[in-house]
Coordinates of C-alpha atoms and ligand atoms in Angstrom, one line a residue:
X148 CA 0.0 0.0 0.0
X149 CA 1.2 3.5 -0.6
X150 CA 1.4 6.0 2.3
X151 CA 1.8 9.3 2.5
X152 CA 3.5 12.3 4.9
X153 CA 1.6 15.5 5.6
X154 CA 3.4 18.1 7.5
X155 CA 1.8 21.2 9.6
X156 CA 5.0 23.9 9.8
X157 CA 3.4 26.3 12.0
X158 CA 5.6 28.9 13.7
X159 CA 5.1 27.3 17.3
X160 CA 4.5 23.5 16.6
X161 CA 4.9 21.0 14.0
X162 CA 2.4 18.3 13.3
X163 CA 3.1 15.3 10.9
X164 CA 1.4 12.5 9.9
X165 CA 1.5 9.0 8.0
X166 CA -1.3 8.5 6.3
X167 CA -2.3 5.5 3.9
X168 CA -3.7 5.4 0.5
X169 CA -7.1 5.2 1.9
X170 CA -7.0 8.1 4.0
X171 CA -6.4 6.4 7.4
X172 CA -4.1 8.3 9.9
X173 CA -1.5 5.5 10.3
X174 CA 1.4 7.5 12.6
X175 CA 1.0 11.4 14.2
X176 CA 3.8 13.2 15.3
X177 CA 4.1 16.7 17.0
X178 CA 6.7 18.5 18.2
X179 CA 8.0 22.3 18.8
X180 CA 9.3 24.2 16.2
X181 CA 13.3 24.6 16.7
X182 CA 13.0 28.3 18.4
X183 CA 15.7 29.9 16.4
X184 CA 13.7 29.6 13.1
X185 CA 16.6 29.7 11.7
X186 CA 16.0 27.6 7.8
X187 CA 18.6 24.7 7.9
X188 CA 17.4 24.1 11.3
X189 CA 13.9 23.3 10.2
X190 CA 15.2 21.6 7.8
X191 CA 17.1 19.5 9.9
X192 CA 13.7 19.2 11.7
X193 CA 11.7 18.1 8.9
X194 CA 14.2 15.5 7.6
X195 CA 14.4 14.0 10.6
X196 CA 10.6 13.7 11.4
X197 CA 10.3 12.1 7.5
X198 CA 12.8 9.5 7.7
X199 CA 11.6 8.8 11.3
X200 CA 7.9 8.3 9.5
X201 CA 9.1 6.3 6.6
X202 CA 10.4 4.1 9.0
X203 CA 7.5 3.7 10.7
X204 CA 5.2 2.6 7.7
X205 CA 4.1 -1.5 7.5
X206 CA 6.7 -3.9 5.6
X207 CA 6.3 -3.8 1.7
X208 CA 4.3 0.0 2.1
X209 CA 6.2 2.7 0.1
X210 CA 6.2 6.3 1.7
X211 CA 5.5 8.1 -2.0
X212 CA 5.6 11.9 -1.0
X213 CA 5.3 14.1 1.5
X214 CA 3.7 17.8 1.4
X215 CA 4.2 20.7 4.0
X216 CA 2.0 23.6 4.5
X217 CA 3.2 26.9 6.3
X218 CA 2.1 30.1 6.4
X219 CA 3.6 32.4 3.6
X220 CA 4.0 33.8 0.2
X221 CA 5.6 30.7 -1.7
X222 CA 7.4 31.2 -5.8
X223 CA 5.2 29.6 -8.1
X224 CA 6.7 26.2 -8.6
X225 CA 6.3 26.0 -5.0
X226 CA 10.3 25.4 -4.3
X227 CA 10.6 28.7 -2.7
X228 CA 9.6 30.1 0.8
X229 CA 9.6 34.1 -0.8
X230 CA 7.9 35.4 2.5
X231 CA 7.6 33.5 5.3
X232 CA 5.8 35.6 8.1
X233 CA 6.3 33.4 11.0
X234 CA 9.9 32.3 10.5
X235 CA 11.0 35.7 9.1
X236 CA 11.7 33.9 5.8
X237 CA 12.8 35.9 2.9
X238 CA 13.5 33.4 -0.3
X239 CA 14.6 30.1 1.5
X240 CA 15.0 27.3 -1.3
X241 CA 13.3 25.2 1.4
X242 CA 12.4 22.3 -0.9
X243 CA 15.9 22.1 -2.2
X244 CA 17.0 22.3 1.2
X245 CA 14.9 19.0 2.0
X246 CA 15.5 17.2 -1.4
X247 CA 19.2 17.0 -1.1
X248 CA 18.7 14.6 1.4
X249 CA 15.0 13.3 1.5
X250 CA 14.4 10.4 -1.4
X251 CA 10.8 10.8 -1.8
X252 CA 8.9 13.8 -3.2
X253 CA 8.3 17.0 -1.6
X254 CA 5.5 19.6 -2.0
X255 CA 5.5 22.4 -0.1
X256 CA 1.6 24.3 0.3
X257 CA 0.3 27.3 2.0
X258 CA -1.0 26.2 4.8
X259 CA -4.3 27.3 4.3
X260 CA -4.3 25.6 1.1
X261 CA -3.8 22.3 3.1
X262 CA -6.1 23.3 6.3
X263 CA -8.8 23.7 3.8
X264 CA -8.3 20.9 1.7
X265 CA -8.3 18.4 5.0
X266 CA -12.0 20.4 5.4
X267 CA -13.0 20.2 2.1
X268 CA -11.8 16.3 2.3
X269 CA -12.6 15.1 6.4
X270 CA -13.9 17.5 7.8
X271 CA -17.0 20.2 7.4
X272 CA -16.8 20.5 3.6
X273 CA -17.0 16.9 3.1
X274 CA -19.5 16.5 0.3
X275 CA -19.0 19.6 -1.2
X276 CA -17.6 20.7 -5.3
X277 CA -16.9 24.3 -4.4
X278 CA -16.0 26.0 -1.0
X279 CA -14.6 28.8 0.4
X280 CA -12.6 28.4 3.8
X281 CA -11.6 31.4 5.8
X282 CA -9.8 31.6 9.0
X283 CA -9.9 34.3 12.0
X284 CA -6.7 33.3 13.7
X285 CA -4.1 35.7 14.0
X286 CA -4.6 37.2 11.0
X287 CA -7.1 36.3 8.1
X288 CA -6.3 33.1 6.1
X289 CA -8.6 31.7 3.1
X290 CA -8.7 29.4 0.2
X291 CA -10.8 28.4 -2.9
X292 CA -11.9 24.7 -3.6
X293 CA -13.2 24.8 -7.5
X294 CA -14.3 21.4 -9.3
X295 CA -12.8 19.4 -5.7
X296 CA -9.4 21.1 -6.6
X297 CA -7.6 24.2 -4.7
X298 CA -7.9 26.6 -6.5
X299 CA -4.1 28.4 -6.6
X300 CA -4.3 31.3 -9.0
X301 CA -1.9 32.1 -12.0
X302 CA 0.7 32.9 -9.6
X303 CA -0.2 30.6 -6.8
X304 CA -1.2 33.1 -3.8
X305 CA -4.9 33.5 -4.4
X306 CA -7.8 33.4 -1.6
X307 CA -6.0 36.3 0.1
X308 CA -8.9 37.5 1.8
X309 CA -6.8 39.3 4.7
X310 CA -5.4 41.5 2.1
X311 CA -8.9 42.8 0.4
X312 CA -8.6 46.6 0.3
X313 CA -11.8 48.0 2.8
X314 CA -10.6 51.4 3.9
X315 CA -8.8 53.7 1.4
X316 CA -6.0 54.7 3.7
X317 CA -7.1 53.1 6.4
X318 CA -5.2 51.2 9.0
X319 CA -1.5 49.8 8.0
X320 CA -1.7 46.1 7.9
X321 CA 1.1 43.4 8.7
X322 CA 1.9 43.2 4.9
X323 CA 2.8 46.6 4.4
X324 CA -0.4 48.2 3.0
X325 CA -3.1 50.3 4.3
X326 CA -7.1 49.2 4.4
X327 CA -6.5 45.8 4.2
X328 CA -9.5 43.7 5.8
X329 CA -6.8 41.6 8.1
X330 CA -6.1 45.3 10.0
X331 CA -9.6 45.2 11.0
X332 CA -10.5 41.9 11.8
X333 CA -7.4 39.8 12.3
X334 CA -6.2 38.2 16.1
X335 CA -3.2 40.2 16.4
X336 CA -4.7 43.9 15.0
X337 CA -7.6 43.4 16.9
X338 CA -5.3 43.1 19.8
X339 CA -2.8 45.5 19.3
X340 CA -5.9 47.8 18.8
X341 CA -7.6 47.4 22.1
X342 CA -4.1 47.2 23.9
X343 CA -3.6 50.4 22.7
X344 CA -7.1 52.0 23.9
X345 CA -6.2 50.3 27.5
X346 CA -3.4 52.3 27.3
X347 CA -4.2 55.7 26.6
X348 CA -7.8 55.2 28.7
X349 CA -7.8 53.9 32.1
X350 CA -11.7 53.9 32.4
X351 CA -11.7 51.9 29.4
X352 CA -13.1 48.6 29.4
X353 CA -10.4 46.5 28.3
X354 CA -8.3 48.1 31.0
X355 CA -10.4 47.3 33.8
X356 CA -10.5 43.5 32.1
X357 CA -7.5 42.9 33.1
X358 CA -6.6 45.4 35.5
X359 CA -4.2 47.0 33.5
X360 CA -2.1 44.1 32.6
X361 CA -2.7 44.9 28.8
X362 CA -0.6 42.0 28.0
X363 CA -3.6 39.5 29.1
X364 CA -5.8 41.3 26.6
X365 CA -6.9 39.1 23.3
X366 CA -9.8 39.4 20.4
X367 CA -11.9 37.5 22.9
X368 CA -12.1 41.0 25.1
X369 CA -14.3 42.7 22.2
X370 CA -17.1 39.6 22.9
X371 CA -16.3 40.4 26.5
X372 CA -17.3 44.3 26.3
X373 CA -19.8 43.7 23.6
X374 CA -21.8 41.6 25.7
X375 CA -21.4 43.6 28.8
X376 CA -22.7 46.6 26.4
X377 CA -19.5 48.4 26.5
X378 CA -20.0 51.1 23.6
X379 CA -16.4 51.0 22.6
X380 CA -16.3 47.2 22.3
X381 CA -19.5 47.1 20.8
X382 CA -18.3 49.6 17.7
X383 CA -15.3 47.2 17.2
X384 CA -17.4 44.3 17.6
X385 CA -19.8 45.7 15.0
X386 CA -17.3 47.0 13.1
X387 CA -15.8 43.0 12.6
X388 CA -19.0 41.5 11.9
X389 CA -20.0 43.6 9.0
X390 CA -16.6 43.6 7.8
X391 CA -16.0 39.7 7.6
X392 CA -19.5 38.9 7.1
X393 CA -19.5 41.3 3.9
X394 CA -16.1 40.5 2.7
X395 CA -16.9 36.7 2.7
X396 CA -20.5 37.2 1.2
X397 CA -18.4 39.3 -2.0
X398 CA -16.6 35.8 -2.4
X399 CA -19.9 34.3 -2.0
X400 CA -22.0 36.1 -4.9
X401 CA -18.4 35.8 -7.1
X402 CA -18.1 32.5 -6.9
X403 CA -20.9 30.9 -6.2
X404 CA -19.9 27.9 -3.6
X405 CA -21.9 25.3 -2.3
X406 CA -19.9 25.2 0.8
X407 CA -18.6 28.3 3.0
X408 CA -16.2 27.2 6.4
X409 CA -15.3 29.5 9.2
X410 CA -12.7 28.5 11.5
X411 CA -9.2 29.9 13.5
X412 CA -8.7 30.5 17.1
X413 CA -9.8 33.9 17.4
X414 CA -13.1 34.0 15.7
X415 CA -14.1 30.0 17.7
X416 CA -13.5 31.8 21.0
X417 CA -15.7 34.6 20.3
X418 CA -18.9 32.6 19.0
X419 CA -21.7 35.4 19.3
X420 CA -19.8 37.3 16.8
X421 CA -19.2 33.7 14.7
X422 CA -23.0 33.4 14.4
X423 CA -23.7 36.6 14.0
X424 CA -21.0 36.7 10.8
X425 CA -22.8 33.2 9.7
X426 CA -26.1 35.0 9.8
X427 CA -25.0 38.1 7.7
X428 CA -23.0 36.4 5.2
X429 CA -26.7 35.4 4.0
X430 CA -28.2 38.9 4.3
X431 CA -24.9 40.9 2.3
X432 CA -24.7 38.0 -0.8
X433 CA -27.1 37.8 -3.5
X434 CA -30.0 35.5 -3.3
X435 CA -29.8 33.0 -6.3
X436 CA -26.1 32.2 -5.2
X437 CA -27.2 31.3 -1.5
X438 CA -29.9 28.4 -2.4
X439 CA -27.6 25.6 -2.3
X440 CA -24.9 27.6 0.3
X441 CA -24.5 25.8 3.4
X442 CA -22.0 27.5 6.3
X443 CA -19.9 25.6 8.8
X444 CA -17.7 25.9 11.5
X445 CA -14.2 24.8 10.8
X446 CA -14.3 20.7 13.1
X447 CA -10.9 19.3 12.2
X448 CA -9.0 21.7 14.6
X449 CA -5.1 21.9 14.5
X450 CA -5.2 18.8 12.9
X451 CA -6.5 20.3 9.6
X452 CA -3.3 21.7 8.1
X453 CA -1.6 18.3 8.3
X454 CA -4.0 15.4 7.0
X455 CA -5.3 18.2 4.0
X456 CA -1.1 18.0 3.3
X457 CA -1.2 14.4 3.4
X458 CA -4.5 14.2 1.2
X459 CA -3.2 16.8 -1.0
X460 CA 0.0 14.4 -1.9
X461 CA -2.4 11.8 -2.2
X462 CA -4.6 13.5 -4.6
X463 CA -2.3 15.5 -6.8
X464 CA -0.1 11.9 -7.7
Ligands
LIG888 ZN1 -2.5 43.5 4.2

């Protein structure tokens, strides 16, 4: 039988897995991401948790490929780390790196390509021919499924949702720009946001959250003000769910999915706001392209990115 290796290269952990031709997890391996971040560290990393796989797969099985997904801006071939956000990655030949001394093939993925393709395969897109996945984590991550295949782009980095222009001039966003949706609805700009009203305002809400230890504050506060009717929290909170819930409706009356999936840390621990952006995806997109839309939450957790690497090897061979 023919196995497979998907990888999860996430800033903080790695998660890897052996998976057979059928789609059943054989091995799973986590572990923490070496701390310098350094490139021919992770490397070293990754080769060693592959060989340590292969040799973990039944007698007569063949290990056929393996596929990573991490975070970034990858060169079209998909050889190249260009920009790697967690790792402070600029241009790393990473799959060279690996190649030289791995004997099986490697694909490397962004990894919300692979988070949603493990959805769109196992988890709450199963069933479906075309979905959109988006994720509130830290900052705003999305793909395209089209015909059952990701959909990549002509220069592999489409489904940038975070990076949708909102606000001409608006707030300066993690890539650079200004307006981006990611600055206004994103884990880390939502926090850096409210950290900075606990700062300047002492009667503020979120400063009284945590008693001015700002470092303690997270997106969850805005559900935590909204709910106790605080009117700054509630303009944020507002400000979020009409921005996500119109942003991903756009995608919606574009293209037309059968399938729409919400997940990430930061928008599952605020699930008032999650409903309320299920709810109004349906009010901001056009009728005819809701009536066979269904919305989800995200159910594979952080074990998405790694078995939709390992189904994506699968697949694509
Ligand atoms: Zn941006």
């Amino acid at each position: 039988m023919k196995n497979y290796i998907g990888i999860d290269l996430g800033g903080t952990n790695i998660r890897a897995c052996l998976m057979d031709e059928n789609g059943g997890l054989k091995v799973f391996h986590k572990e923490k991401t070496d701390v310098s971040k350094k490139p021919d560290r992770v490397a070293n990393q990754i080769i060693k948790i592959v060989k340590m796989l292969q040799g973990r797969s039944v007698r007569g099985d063949i290990t056929t490929g393996c596929c990573i997904g991490l975070a970034g801006l990858l060169s079209p071939d998909g050889r190249i780390v260009k920009i790697g956000p967690n790792f402070g990655w600029r241009d790393v030949h990473f799959a060279d790196m690996l190649s030289r001394h791995i004997d099986i093939d490697i694909h490397i993925v962004n990894d919300l390509t692979a988070v949603s393709y493990g959805e769109f395969r196992m988890g709450a897109g199963k069933n479906s021919k075309n979905m959109f996945c988006v994720f509130v984590g830290s900052g705003i991550g999305s793909a395209l499924i089209l015909n059952k295949t990701p959909y990549e782009g002509s220069s592999n980095v489409a489904g940038e949702l975070g990076h949708i222009k909102i606000r001409e001039g608006g707030r300066l966003c993690g890539c650079g720009a200004r307006g981006c949706l990611e600055a206004y609805t994103g884990g880390n700009p939502v926090r850096e946001r409210i950290i900075e009203i606990a700062k300047s305002d002492k009667d503020s809400f979120f400063y009284r959250a945590v008693r001015g230890n700002t470092e303690k504050l997270n997106y969850s506060f805005v559900e935590k003000g909204y709910l106790k009717k605080d009117a700054i929290s509630t303009a944020i909170w507002e400000e979020i769910r009409d921005l996500l819930s119109m942003a991903i409706a756009n995608v919606v009356t574009v293209y037309n999915p059968d399938c729409v999936v919400i997940g990430g840390g930061a928008i599952l621990n605020t699930p008032r706001l999650l409903s309320s952006v299920m709810n109004d995806i349906r009010k901001y997109a056009t009728p005819p392209s809701l009536s066979k839309l269904k919305i989800e939450k995200a159910v594979l957790g952080d074990d998405a990115g790694m078995i939709g690497a390992a189904l994506l090897m699968r697949d694509q061979e």
